Amino acid sequence: MLVIGGGPSGTALSAELAARGLDVQQLAPHPPRPFPATYGAWLGDLPTWARGCAEQVWTDVRAYTGPQPTSLGQPYALLDNAALLRTLRGLADWTWVEGAALHAERSGAGWTVYGAGGERWQTRLVVDASGHGALVSPVRFPGGAALQTAYGVVARFRRPPVTPGSMVWMDYRTPAPELKRGEATFLYAMHLGGDRYFVEETSLIARPAPTRAELRRRLLARLSAQGTPPHATESEEWVAFPMNAQAPAPGGVLAYGAAAGRVHPVSGFQVAGALSDAPGVATAIATALCQGKDAAAAGWAALWSPERRAAREVHLLGVGALLGLERAELPHFFGTFFGLPREQWARFLHPDTDAGTLARTMLRVFAQTGGRVRLPLARAALAQPAASGRALAAAAGLKI
């Protein structure tokens, strides 16, 4: 089988498929190399083996939705991408192929994948793990893609931009005039040790979304206003990806990770979920092949169960609510959200929480927040009456 994509999702699934004795080729435009993006995750969301790939773990994790910090009270990890790749590559042996896929076509009982360089790969099963945008199995975004965008740097600072030893998950304070205009953005930051910090200006979800240049200006304005400009920048990072994917319809090509729409629509996280899902999806595929059944259908069923599809519908109601909030209301919304008992908001952000739990958390936020936030939330629910009705039924534990 052919797995398209050289990121953590494709590599994790390739490793698990190969560990079950399947003949796997992983196709990527580059040789195996540490994943370039910065991947953070709640430590408890990672599978146990992946926690050993953490480069750093913070217990002082905080959010600022007003002048004072809220302690989030659960550890947060920065993944060591070289260690993650090394660990995954050590699980089993499979073939890494350098190339770029353009499209796939049915060929008898299997598939032909066509490459940008004129290559052709014959395979029984195609897995598209090519990331956001999905090369051969595109997902749908209701109303158009709503993006999370972020610009960040790893840099050295003469004065710490955040409290030393801390990780700031979200800081909506606006110390500079630049931050009081346009879309609401927040600081996401990690103390990496000594005078090194990762600082990133993030737009959680917007349509249209702030550009790289705008977020760079905002980050530098924030750091300058608080008297902590960087004095030596080591690296830059820019991310832009859609947050509002529908649960995709199963097809002959199996998608995985972000290509399958598995990005969490409220946090933007997906790597922890992809690492956790890989064993179950690989087992479903291997079992189907042994039984002469449709391996792609088995993979889709394992990845997008009816329960997960119901949960995604509730998540998308949350996306509609976030998109309907004015910039000044977002901090109030998250102030209420993180003011809930930790187990409630943490379950909402977990990649595999059921629809009823999600809906009950959303109702608690609605009940406890102020009127300025409540009205846009109500409008978002009324705009999707059927989905809202199913969410209310799930919250009540009813099956409809």
mmCIF file of C-alpha atoms in Angstrom:
data_model
loop_
_atom_site.group_PDB
_atom_site.id
_atom_site.type_symbol
_atom_site.label_atom_id
_atom_site.label_comp_id
_atom_site.label_asym_id
_atom_site.label_seq_id
_atom_site.Cartn_x
_atom_site.Cartn_y
_atom_site.Cartn_z
ATOM 1 C CA MET A 1 0.000 0.000 0.000
ATOM 2 C CA LEU A 2 1.035 3.602 -0.541
ATOM 3 C CA VAL A 3 0.861 6.272 2.165
ATOM 4 C CA ILE A 4 1.179 9.796 0.756
ATOM 5 C CA GLY A 5 2.757 12.315 3.119
ATOM 6 C CA GLY A 6 5.911 12.629 5.200
ATOM 7 C CA GLY A 7 4.493 14.296 8.320
ATOM 8 C CA PRO A 8 3.745 12.791 11.732
ATOM 9 C CA SER A 9 0.330 11.435 10.682
ATOM 10 C CA GLY A 10 1.542 9.591 7.597
ATOM 11 C CA THR A 11 4.648 8.325 9.372
ATOM 12 C CA ALA A 12 2.669 7.069 12.379
ATOM 13 C CA LEU A 13 0.193 5.179 10.196
ATOM 14 C CA SER A 14 2.977 3.786 7.971
ATOM 15 C CA ALA A 15 4.764 2.481 11.068
ATOM 16 C CA GLU A 16 1.642 0.818 12.458
ATOM 17 C CA LEU A 17 0.715 -0.738 9.101
ATOM 18 C CA ALA A 18 4.236 -2.106 8.643
ATOM 19 C CA ALA A 19 4.247 -3.408 12.210
ATOM 20 C CA ARG A 20 1.249 -5.561 11.233
ATOM 21 C CA GLY A 21 3.237 -7.194 8.444
ATOM 22 C CA LEU A 22 1.884 -5.132 5.556
ATOM 23 C CA ASP A 23 4.035 -4.004 2.627
ATOM 24 C CA VAL A 24 4.112 -0.219 2.941
ATOM 25 C CA GLN A 25 5.602 2.516 0.810
ATOM 26 C CA GLN A 26 5.547 6.056 2.198
ATOM 27 C CA LEU A 27 5.702 8.769 -0.457
ATOM 28 C CA ALA A 28 7.034 12.242 0.361
ATOM 29 C CA PRO A 29 8.863 14.992 -1.564
ATOM 30 C CA HIS A 30 11.892 14.649 0.725
ATOM 31 C CA PRO A 31 13.907 11.959 2.535
ATOM 32 C CA PRO A 32 13.058 11.167 6.163
ATOM 33 C CA ARG A 33 13.783 14.280 8.223
ATOM 34 C CA PRO A 34 12.608 15.772 11.512
ATOM 35 C CA PHE A 35 9.207 17.361 11.094
ATOM 36 C CA PRO A 36 9.688 21.122 10.625
ATOM 37 C CA ALA A 37 6.643 22.496 12.501
ATOM 38 C CA THR A 38 6.381 23.206 16.226
ATOM 39 C CA TYR A 39 4.077 20.591 17.764
ATOM 40 C CA GLY A 40 2.650 21.113 21.220
ATOM 41 C CA ALA A 41 0.053 18.950 22.956
ATOM 42 C CA TRP A 42 -1.534 18.408 26.309
ATOM 43 C CA LEU A 43 0.659 15.698 27.806
ATOM 44 C CA GLY A 44 -2.331 13.552 28.731
ATOM 45 C CA ASP A 45 -3.629 13.571 25.130
ATOM 46 C CA LEU A 46 -0.469 11.891 23.833
ATOM 47 C CA PRO A 47 -0.207 8.097 23.740
ATOM 48 C CA THR A 48 2.046 6.850 26.510
ATOM 49 C CA TRP A 49 4.967 6.008 24.211
ATOM 50 C CA ALA A 50 4.908 9.498 22.626
ATOM 51 C CA ARG A 51 5.298 11.215 25.998
ATOM 52 C CA GLY A 52 8.879 9.994 25.924
ATOM 53 C CA CYS A 53 9.361 12.137 22.792
ATOM 54 C CA ALA A 54 8.637 15.359 24.660
ATOM 55 C CA GLU A 55 11.474 17.860 24.418
ATOM 56 C CA GLN A 56 10.024 19.863 27.284
ATOM 57 C CA VAL A 57 7.009 19.662 29.601
ATOM 58 C CA TRP A 58 5.541 22.614 31.491
ATOM 59 C CA THR A 59 3.412 22.388 34.604
ATOM 60 C CA ASP A 60 3.012 26.172 34.853
ATOM 61 C CA VAL A 61 0.534 26.545 31.979
ATOM 62 C CA ARG A 62 -1.594 29.674 31.922
ATOM 63 C CA ALA A 63 -4.073 31.701 29.910
ATOM 64 C CA TYR A 64 -4.756 35.427 30.016
ATOM 65 C CA THR A 65 -8.297 36.372 29.093
ATOM 66 C CA GLY A 66 -8.050 39.461 31.307
ATOM 67 C CA PRO A 67 -5.347 41.205 33.354
ATOM 68 C CA GLN A 68 -4.656 38.222 35.621
ATOM 69 C CA PRO A 69 -3.573 34.733 34.550
ATOM 70 C CA THR A 70 -5.747 31.639 34.815
ATOM 71 C CA SER A 71 -3.773 28.545 35.753
ATOM 72 C CA LEU A 72 -4.830 25.737 33.428
ATOM 73 C CA GLY A 73 -3.580 23.060 35.788
ATOM 74 C CA GLN A 74 -2.478 20.332 33.402
ATOM 75 C CA PRO A 75 0.930 19.633 31.829
ATOM 76 C CA TYR A 76 1.698 20.756 28.300
ATOM 77 C CA ALA A 77 4.403 19.213 26.114
ATOM 78 C CA LEU A 78 6.597 20.378 23.243
ATOM 79 C CA LEU A 79 7.456 17.427 21.016
ATOM 80 C CA ASP A 80 11.030 16.695 20.015
ATOM 81 C CA ASN A 81 10.423 16.091 16.313
ATOM 82 C CA ALA A 82 13.706 14.253 15.737
ATOM 83 C CA ALA A 83 12.954 11.894 18.621
ATOM 84 C CA LEU A 84 9.389 11.397 17.358
ATOM 85 C CA LEU A 85 10.597 10.474 13.869
ATOM 86 C CA ARG A 86 13.293 8.202 15.288
ATOM 87 C CA THR A 87 10.794 6.418 17.523
ATOM 88 C CA LEU A 88 8.288 5.891 14.723
ATOM 89 C CA ARG A 89 10.947 4.658 12.305
ATOM 90 C CA GLY A 90 12.064 2.190 14.953
ATOM 91 C CA LEU A 91 8.661 0.518 15.220
ATOM 92 C CA ALA A 92 8.945 -1.406 11.936
ATOM 93 C CA ASP A 93 10.593 -1.465 8.504
ATOM 94 C CA TRP A 94 8.947 0.086 5.475
ATOM 95 C CA THR A 95 10.054 1.807 2.264
ATOM 96 C CA TRP A 96 10.354 5.574 2.031
ATOM 97 C CA VAL A 97 9.958 6.824 -1.556
ATOM 98 C CA GLU A 98 10.867 10.355 -2.628
ATOM 99 C CA GLY A 99 8.338 11.907 -4.974
ATOM 100 C CA ALA A 100 5.212 14.031 -5.181
ATOM 101 C CA ALA A 101 1.774 12.590 -5.911
ATOM 102 C CA LEU A 102 -0.546 14.420 -8.280
ATOM 103 C CA HIS A 103 -3.614 12.204 -8.399
ATOM 104 C CA ALA A 104 -4.820 8.620 -8.118
ATOM 105 C CA GLU A 105 -6.981 6.514 -10.423
ATOM 106 C CA ARG A 106 -8.654 3.142 -10.081
ATOM 107 C CA SER A 107 -6.715 0.373 -11.799
ATOM 108 C CA GLY A 108 -8.426 -3.006 -11.712
ATOM 109 C CA ALA A 109 -8.693 -4.093 -8.070
ATOM 110 C CA GLY A 110 -6.164 -1.463 -7.007
ATOM 111 C CA TRP A 111 -4.951 2.051 -7.734
ATOM 112 C CA THR A 112 -2.421 3.879 -9.853
ATOM 113 C CA VAL A 113 -0.902 6.970 -8.272
ATOM 114 C CA TYR A 114 0.659 9.442 -10.711
ATOM 115 C CA GLY A 115 3.685 11.465 -9.667
ATOM 116 C CA ALA A 116 4.832 14.946 -10.598
ATOM 117 C CA GLY A 117 7.931 13.520 -12.265
ATOM 118 C CA GLY A 118 6.000 11.099 -14.473
ATOM 119 C CA GLU A 119 6.215 8.230 -11.984
ATOM 120 C CA ARG A 120 3.458 5.667 -11.553
ATOM 121 C CA TRP A 121 2.944 3.632 -8.410
ATOM 122 C CA GLN A 122 0.655 0.600 -8.410
ATOM 123 C CA THR A 123 -0.914 -0.166 -5.065
ATOM 124 C CA ARG A 124 -3.787 -2.008 -3.474
ATOM 125 C CA LEU A 125 -4.653 0.823 -1.068
ATOM 126 C CA VAL A 126 -3.940 4.558 -1.189
ATOM 127 C CA VAL A 127 -3.772 6.540 2.047
ATOM 128 C CA ASP A 128 -3.729 10.319 1.672
ATOM 129 C CA ALA A 129 -1.905 11.732 4.711
ATOM 130 C CA SER A 130 -0.593 14.747 2.803
ATOM 131 C CA GLY A 131 -1.869 17.254 5.361
ATOM 132 C CA HIS A 132 -4.072 20.299 5.011
ATOM 133 C CA GLY A 133 -5.480 20.480 1.523
ATOM 134 C CA ALA A 134 -5.422 16.715 0.889
ATOM 135 C CA LEU A 135 -3.839 15.877 -2.468
ATOM 136 C CA VAL A 136 -6.200 13.180 -3.648
ATOM 137 C CA SER A 137 -9.108 13.181 -1.173
ATOM 138 C CA PRO A 138 -10.173 16.784 -0.483
ATOM 139 C CA VAL A 139 -12.457 17.574 2.454
ATOM 140 C CA ARG A 140 -15.236 20.151 2.551
ATOM 141 C CA PHE A 141 -15.417 23.307 4.658
ATOM 142 C CA PRO A 142 -18.945 24.671 5.253
ATOM 143 C CA GLY A 143 -19.125 28.288 4.136
ATOM 144 C CA GLY A 144 -15.513 28.159 2.923
ATOM 145 C CA ALA A 145 -12.326 27.452 4.815
ATOM 146 C CA ALA A 146 -11.972 29.303 8.125
ATOM 147 C CA LEU A 147 -8.263 29.443 8.926
ATOM 148 C CA GLN A 148 -6.025 29.443 11.926
ATOM 149 C CA THR A 149 -2.948 31.521 11.125
ATOM 150 C CA ALA A 150 0.103 32.193 13.266
ATOM 151 C CA TYR A 151 3.522 33.797 12.987
ATOM 152 C CA GLY A 152 6.194 32.953 15.537
ATOM 153 C CA VAL A 153 9.895 33.045 16.283
ATOM 154 C CA VAL A 154 12.382 31.232 18.441
ATOM 155 C CA ALA A 155 14.545 34.021 19.795
ATOM 156 C CA ARG A 156 16.743 35.185 22.636
ATOM 157 C CA PHE A 157 15.525 37.951 24.906
ATOM 158 C CA ARG A 158 17.329 40.256 27.314
ATOM 159 C CA ARG A 159 14.087 40.528 29.282
ATOM 160 C CA PRO A 160 11.711 37.552 29.434
ATOM 161 C CA PRO A 161 8.584 38.036 27.282
ATOM 162 C CA VAL A 162 6.600 35.714 29.587
ATOM 163 C CA THR A 163 7.153 34.437 33.102
ATOM 164 C CA PRO A 164 10.298 32.254 33.115
ATOM 165 C CA GLY A 165 9.468 28.571 33.408
ATOM 166 C CA SER A 166 5.939 29.034 32.082
ATOM 167 C CA MET A 167 3.983 28.121 29.003
ATOM 168 C CA VAL A 168 1.334 30.653 27.919
ATOM 169 C CA TRP A 169 -1.401 28.853 26.002
ATOM 170 C CA MET A 170 -3.346 32.007 25.214
ATOM 171 C CA ASP A 171 -2.783 35.693 26.046
ATOM 172 C CA TYR A 172 -5.505 37.994 24.731
ATOM 173 C CA ARG A 173 -4.185 41.131 26.452
ATOM 174 C CA THR A 174 -3.594 44.089 24.144
ATOM 175 C CA PRO A 175 -0.568 46.117 25.310
ATOM 176 C CA ALA A 176 -0.088 47.776 21.880
ATOM 177 C CA PRO A 177 -2.549 49.826 19.760
ATOM 178 C CA GLU A 178 -1.867 47.451 16.839
ATOM 179 C CA LEU A 179 -3.577 44.681 18.834
ATOM 180 C CA LYS A 180 -6.788 46.641 19.340
ATOM 181 C CA ARG A 181 -7.647 46.709 15.619
ATOM 182 C CA GLY A 182 -8.842 44.028 13.205
ATOM 183 C CA GLU A 183 -9.194 40.377 14.194
ATOM 184 C CA ALA A 184 -8.537 39.384 17.795
ATOM 185 C CA THR A 185 -5.190 37.609 18.134
ATOM 186 C CA PHE A 186 -3.357 36.168 21.093
ATOM 187 C CA LEU A 187 0.164 35.302 22.183
ATOM 188 C CA TYR A 188 1.159 31.633 22.446
ATOM 189 C CA ALA A 189 4.546 31.303 24.127
ATOM 190 C CA MET A 190 6.983 28.816 25.646
ATOM 191 C CA HIS A 191 10.065 29.355 27.760
ATOM 192 C CA LEU A 192 12.646 27.032 26.208
ATOM 193 C CA GLY A 193 15.300 27.580 28.870
ATOM 194 C CA GLY A 194 17.803 30.328 29.626
ATOM 195 C CA ASP A 195 17.065 33.377 27.501
ATOM 196 C CA ARG A 196 15.386 31.368 24.687
ATOM 197 C CA TYR A 197 11.646 31.609 24.081
ATOM 198 C CA PHE A 198 9.188 30.597 21.406
ATOM 199 C CA VAL A 199 6.634 33.401 20.913
ATOM 200 C CA GLU A 200 3.814 33.289 18.379
ATOM 201 C CA GLU A 201 0.963 35.647 17.503
ATOM 202 C CA THR A 202 -2.084 33.555 16.647
ATOM 203 C CA SER A 203 -5.485 34.104 15.095
ATOM 204 C CA LEU A 204 -7.529 31.184 16.410
ATOM 205 C CA ILE A 205 -10.042 31.053 13.570
ATOM 206 C CA ALA A 206 -11.119 33.662 11.032
ATOM 207 C CA ARG A 207 -12.545 34.025 7.542
ATOM 208 C CA PRO A 208 -10.685 35.834 6.034
ATOM 209 C CA ALA A 209 -7.671 35.292 8.262
ATOM 210 C CA PRO A 210 -4.831 37.690 9.160
ATOM 211 C CA THR A 211 -1.797 37.424 6.898
ATOM 212 C CA ARG A 212 1.767 36.556 7.802
ATOM 213 C CA ALA A 213 2.823 40.205 7.501
ATOM 214 C CA GLU A 214 -0.012 41.370 9.748
ATOM 215 C CA LEU A 215 0.697 38.788 12.435
ATOM 216 C CA ARG A 216 4.412 39.578 12.325
ATOM 217 C CA ARG A 217 3.624 43.268 12.885
ATOM 218 C CA ARG A 218 1.322 42.379 15.755
ATOM 219 C CA LEU A 219 3.870 40.114 17.423
ATOM 220 C CA LEU A 220 6.648 42.681 17.221
ATOM 221 C CA ALA A 221 4.292 45.427 18.414
ATOM 222 C CA ARG A 222 3.251 43.295 21.389
ATOM 223 C CA LEU A 223 6.827 42.485 22.360
ATOM 224 C CA SER A 224 7.937 46.091 21.948
ATOM 225 C CA ALA A 225 4.999 47.476 23.977
ATOM 226 C CA GLN A 226 5.765 45.205 26.901
ATOM 227 C CA GLY A 227 9.455 46.095 26.760
ATOM 228 C CA THR A 228 10.682 42.674 25.661
ATOM 229 C CA PRO A 229 11.879 42.879 22.035
ATOM 230 C CA PRO A 230 13.937 39.911 20.820
ATOM 231 C CA HIS A 231 17.639 40.605 20.406
ATOM 232 C CA ALA A 232 18.593 37.482 18.406
ATOM 233 C CA THR A 233 16.107 35.537 16.281
ATOM 234 C CA GLU A 234 17.025 31.902 15.602
ATOM 235 C CA SER A 235 14.094 30.809 13.427
ATOM 236 C CA GLU A 236 10.688 31.869 12.146
ATOM 237 C CA GLU A 237 7.471 29.896 11.742
ATOM 238 C CA TRP A 238 4.320 30.584 9.753
ATOM 239 C CA VAL A 239 1.267 28.342 9.857
ATOM 240 C CA ALA A 240 -2.073 28.593 8.068
ATOM 241 C CA PHE A 241 -4.602 25.783 7.986
ATOM 242 C CA PRO A 242 -8.384 25.276 7.875
ATOM 243 C CA MET A 243 -10.239 24.546 11.113
ATOM 244 C CA ASN A 244 -13.798 23.794 9.985
ATOM 245 C CA ALA A 245 -13.659 20.532 8.032
ATOM 246 C CA GLN A 246 -16.819 18.467 7.792
ATOM 247 C CA ALA A 247 -16.548 14.785 8.555
ATOM 248 C CA PRO A 248 -15.718 13.529 5.046
ATOM 249 C CA ALA A 249 -17.703 10.953 3.139
ATOM 250 C CA PRO A 250 -15.827 7.646 2.829
ATOM 251 C CA GLY A 251 -14.218 7.010 -0.541
ATOM 252 C CA GLY A 252 -11.932 4.575 -2.294
ATOM 253 C CA VAL A 253 -8.892 6.549 -1.107
ATOM 254 C CA LEU A 254 -8.465 6.536 2.668
ATOM 255 C CA ALA A 255 -7.488 9.902 4.119
ATOM 256 C CA TYR A 256 -5.685 10.260 7.428
ATOM 257 C CA GLY A 257 -4.754 13.049 9.838
ATOM 258 C CA ALA A 258 -5.387 16.594 8.645
ATOM 259 C CA ALA A 259 -6.163 15.285 5.140
ATOM 260 C CA ALA A 260 -9.115 13.452 6.704
ATOM 261 C CA GLY A 261 -10.356 16.565 8.463
ATOM 262 C CA ARG A 262 -9.145 15.412 11.887
ATOM 263 C CA VAL A 263 -7.982 18.882 12.977
ATOM 264 C CA HIS A 264 -9.746 19.838 16.210
ATOM 265 C CA PRO A 265 -12.076 22.670 15.142
ATOM 266 C CA VAL A 266 -11.595 24.709 18.324
ATOM 267 C CA SER A 267 -7.919 24.214 19.241
ATOM 268 C CA GLY A 268 -6.372 23.414 15.843
ATOM 269 C CA PHE A 269 -4.557 20.386 17.297
ATOM 270 C CA GLN A 270 -4.376 17.079 15.427
ATOM 271 C CA VAL A 271 -0.986 15.399 15.952
ATOM 272 C CA ALA A 272 -1.824 13.808 19.316
ATOM 273 C CA GLY A 273 -5.019 12.426 17.809
ATOM 274 C CA ALA A 274 -3.221 11.056 14.749
ATOM 275 C CA LEU A 275 -0.619 9.303 16.899
ATOM 276 C CA SER A 276 -3.381 7.795 19.038
ATOM 277 C CA ASP A 277 -5.582 6.741 16.101
ATOM 278 C CA ALA A 278 -2.868 4.991 14.076
ATOM 279 C CA PRO A 279 -2.916 1.572 15.825
ATOM 280 C CA GLY A 280 -6.691 1.190 15.561
ATOM 281 C CA VAL A 281 -6.858 2.288 11.930
ATOM 282 C CA ALA A 282 -3.924 0.030 10.996
ATOM 283 C CA THR A 283 -5.557 -2.938 12.725
ATOM 284 C CA ALA A 284 -8.845 -2.311 10.909
ATOM 285 C CA ILE A 285 -7.025 -2.215 7.547
ATOM 286 C CA ALA A 286 -4.969 -5.331 8.234
ATOM 287 C CA THR A 287 -8.029 -7.257 9.415
ATOM 288 C CA ALA A 288 -10.046 -6.268 6.344
ATOM 289 C CA LEU A 289 -7.248 -7.359 4.011
ATOM 290 C CA CYS A 290 -6.968 -10.729 5.761
ATOM 291 C CA GLN A 291 -10.718 -11.236 5.414
ATOM 292 C CA GLY A 292 -10.841 -10.120 1.779
ATOM 293 C CA LYS A 293 -12.914 -7.049 2.655
ATOM 294 C CA ASP A 294 -12.650 -3.400 1.587
ATOM 295 C CA ALA A 295 -9.594 -2.051 3.418
ATOM 296 C CA ALA A 296 -10.392 1.614 2.677
ATOM 297 C CA ALA A 297 -13.938 1.235 4.024
ATOM 298 C CA ALA A 298 -12.576 -0.425 7.163
ATOM 299 C CA GLY A 299 -10.085 2.387 7.663
ATOM 300 C CA TRP A 300 -12.764 5.036 7.222
ATOM 301 C CA ALA A 301 -15.035 3.279 9.719
ATOM 302 C CA ALA A 302 -12.249 3.160 12.298
ATOM 303 C CA LEU A 303 -11.289 6.797 11.758
ATOM 304 C CA TRP A 304 -14.748 8.352 11.457
ATOM 305 C CA SER A 305 -17.194 6.327 13.539
ATOM 306 C CA PRO A 306 -20.813 7.520 13.815
ATOM 307 C CA GLU A 307 -19.962 8.884 17.274
ATOM 308 C CA ARG A 308 -17.106 10.957 15.870
ATOM 309 C CA ARG A 309 -19.302 12.262 13.065
ATOM 310 C CA ALA A 310 -21.879 13.386 15.627
ATOM 311 C CA ALA A 311 -19.137 15.060 17.664
ATOM 312 C CA ARG A 312 -17.846 16.913 14.619
ATOM 313 C CA GLU A 313 -21.307 18.324 13.969
ATOM 314 C CA VAL A 314 -21.301 19.746 17.510
ATOM 315 C CA HIS A 315 -17.773 21.081 17.026
ATOM 316 C CA LEU A 316 -18.891 22.925 13.904
ATOM 317 C CA LEU A 317 -21.655 24.612 15.894
ATOM 318 C CA GLY A 318 -18.828 25.865 18.118
ATOM 319 C CA VAL A 319 -16.950 27.105 15.056
ATOM 320 C CA GLY A 320 -20.019 29.061 13.966
ATOM 321 C CA ALA A 321 -20.195 30.610 17.420
ATOM 322 C CA LEU A 322 -16.522 31.623 17.408
ATOM 323 C CA LEU A 323 -16.791 33.130 13.938
ATOM 324 C CA GLY A 324 -19.807 35.156 15.071
ATOM 325 C CA LEU A 325 -18.071 36.731 18.071
ATOM 326 C CA GLU A 326 -16.711 40.263 17.832
ATOM 327 C CA ARG A 327 -13.025 40.726 18.622
ATOM 328 C CA ALA A 328 -13.726 42.127 22.104
ATOM 329 C CA GLU A 329 -15.979 39.192 22.973
ATOM 330 C CA LEU A 330 -13.467 36.382 22.349
ATOM 331 C CA PRO A 331 -11.522 36.963 25.590
ATOM 332 C CA HIS A 332 -14.813 36.970 27.541
ATOM 333 C CA PHE A 333 -15.819 33.700 25.863
ATOM 334 C CA PHE A 334 -12.558 31.984 26.772
ATOM 335 C CA GLY A 335 -12.624 33.504 30.242
ATOM 336 C CA THR A 336 -15.907 31.659 30.819
ATOM 337 C CA PHE A 337 -14.605 28.511 29.091
ATOM 338 C CA PHE A 338 -11.464 28.254 31.206
ATOM 339 C CA GLY A 339 -13.495 29.204 34.284
ATOM 340 C CA LEU A 340 -15.301 25.857 34.023
ATOM 341 C CA PRO A 341 -13.966 22.945 36.075
ATOM 342 C CA ARG A 342 -10.787 21.751 34.406
ATOM 343 C CA GLU A 343 -12.143 18.293 33.553
ATOM 344 C CA GLN A 344 -14.964 19.922 31.552
ATOM 345 C CA TRP A 345 -12.920 22.249 29.341
ATOM 346 C CA ALA A 346 -10.161 19.648 29.000
ATOM 347 C CA ARG A 347 -12.632 17.065 27.729
ATOM 348 C CA PHE A 348 -13.954 19.601 25.219
ATOM 349 C CA LEU A 349 -10.421 20.057 23.819
ATOM 350 C CA HIS A 350 -9.653 16.315 23.790
ATOM 351 C CA PRO A 351 -9.572 14.851 20.258
ATOM 352 C CA ASP A 352 -12.054 12.040 20.982
ATOM 353 C CA THR A 353 -14.855 13.451 23.146
ATOM 354 C CA ASP A 354 -18.447 12.408 22.434
ATOM 355 C CA ALA A 355 -21.174 14.727 21.173
ATOM 356 C CA GLY A 356 -23.166 14.730 24.410
ATOM 357 C CA THR A 357 -20.205 15.830 26.521
ATOM 358 C CA LEU A 358 -19.308 18.530 23.996
ATOM 359 C CA ALA A 359 -22.865 19.846 23.871
ATOM 360 C CA ARG A 360 -23.201 19.958 27.658
ATOM 361 C CA THR A 361 -19.987 21.974 27.906
ATOM 362 C CA MET A 362 -21.254 24.420 25.283
ATOM 363 C CA LEU A 363 -24.509 24.834 27.223
ATOM 364 C CA ARG A 364 -22.568 25.562 30.415
ATOM 365 C CA VAL A 365 -20.562 28.268 28.655
ATOM 366 C CA PHE A 366 -23.781 29.749 27.267
ATOM 367 C CA ALA A 367 -25.399 29.767 30.712
ATOM 368 C CA GLN A 368 -22.424 31.301 32.506
ATOM 369 C CA THR A 369 -21.214 33.920 30.034
ATOM 370 C CA GLY A 370 -22.468 37.498 29.711
ATOM 371 C CA GLY A 371 -25.166 38.769 27.384
ATOM 372 C CA ARG A 372 -22.702 40.292 24.895
ATOM 373 C CA VAL A 373 -21.359 36.805 24.231
ATOM 374 C CA ARG A 374 -24.605 34.896 24.674
ATOM 375 C CA LEU A 375 -26.444 36.613 21.806
ATOM 376 C CA PRO A 376 -23.909 35.628 19.076
ATOM 377 C CA LEU A 377 -23.864 32.078 20.475
ATOM 378 C CA ALA A 378 -27.650 31.919 20.207
ATOM 379 C CA ARG A 379 -27.538 33.265 16.648
ATOM 380 C CA ALA A 380 -25.016 30.578 15.674
ATOM 381 C CA ALA A 381 -27.254 27.850 17.106
ATOM 382 C CA LEU A 382 -30.383 29.210 15.386
ATOM 383 C CA ALA A 383 -28.531 29.320 12.052
ATOM 384 C CA GLN A 384 -28.216 25.509 12.216
ATOM 385 C CA PRO A 385 -31.523 24.381 13.751
ATOM 386 C CA ALA A 386 -31.273 20.685 12.817
ATOM 387 C CA ALA A 387 -27.701 20.330 14.084
ATOM 388 C CA SER A 388 -28.590 22.313 17.222
ATOM 389 C CA GLY A 389 -31.540 20.015 17.876
ATOM 390 C CA ARG A 390 -29.339 16.945 17.598
ATOM 391 C CA ALA A 391 -26.765 18.582 19.895
ATOM 392 C CA LEU A 392 -29.453 19.272 22.521
ATOM 393 C CA ALA A 393 -30.656 15.679 22.244
ATOM 394 C CA ALA A 394 -27.083 14.423 22.696
ATOM 395 C CA ALA A 395 -26.663 16.698 25.736
ATOM 396 C CA ALA A 396 -29.782 15.130 27.237
ATOM 397 C CA GLY A 397 -28.547 11.620 26.436
ATOM 398 C CA LEU A 398 -31.264 11.005 23.849
ATOM 399 C CA LYS A 399 -30.797 9.121 20.582
ATOM 400 C CA ILE A 400 -32.583 10.526 17.539
#
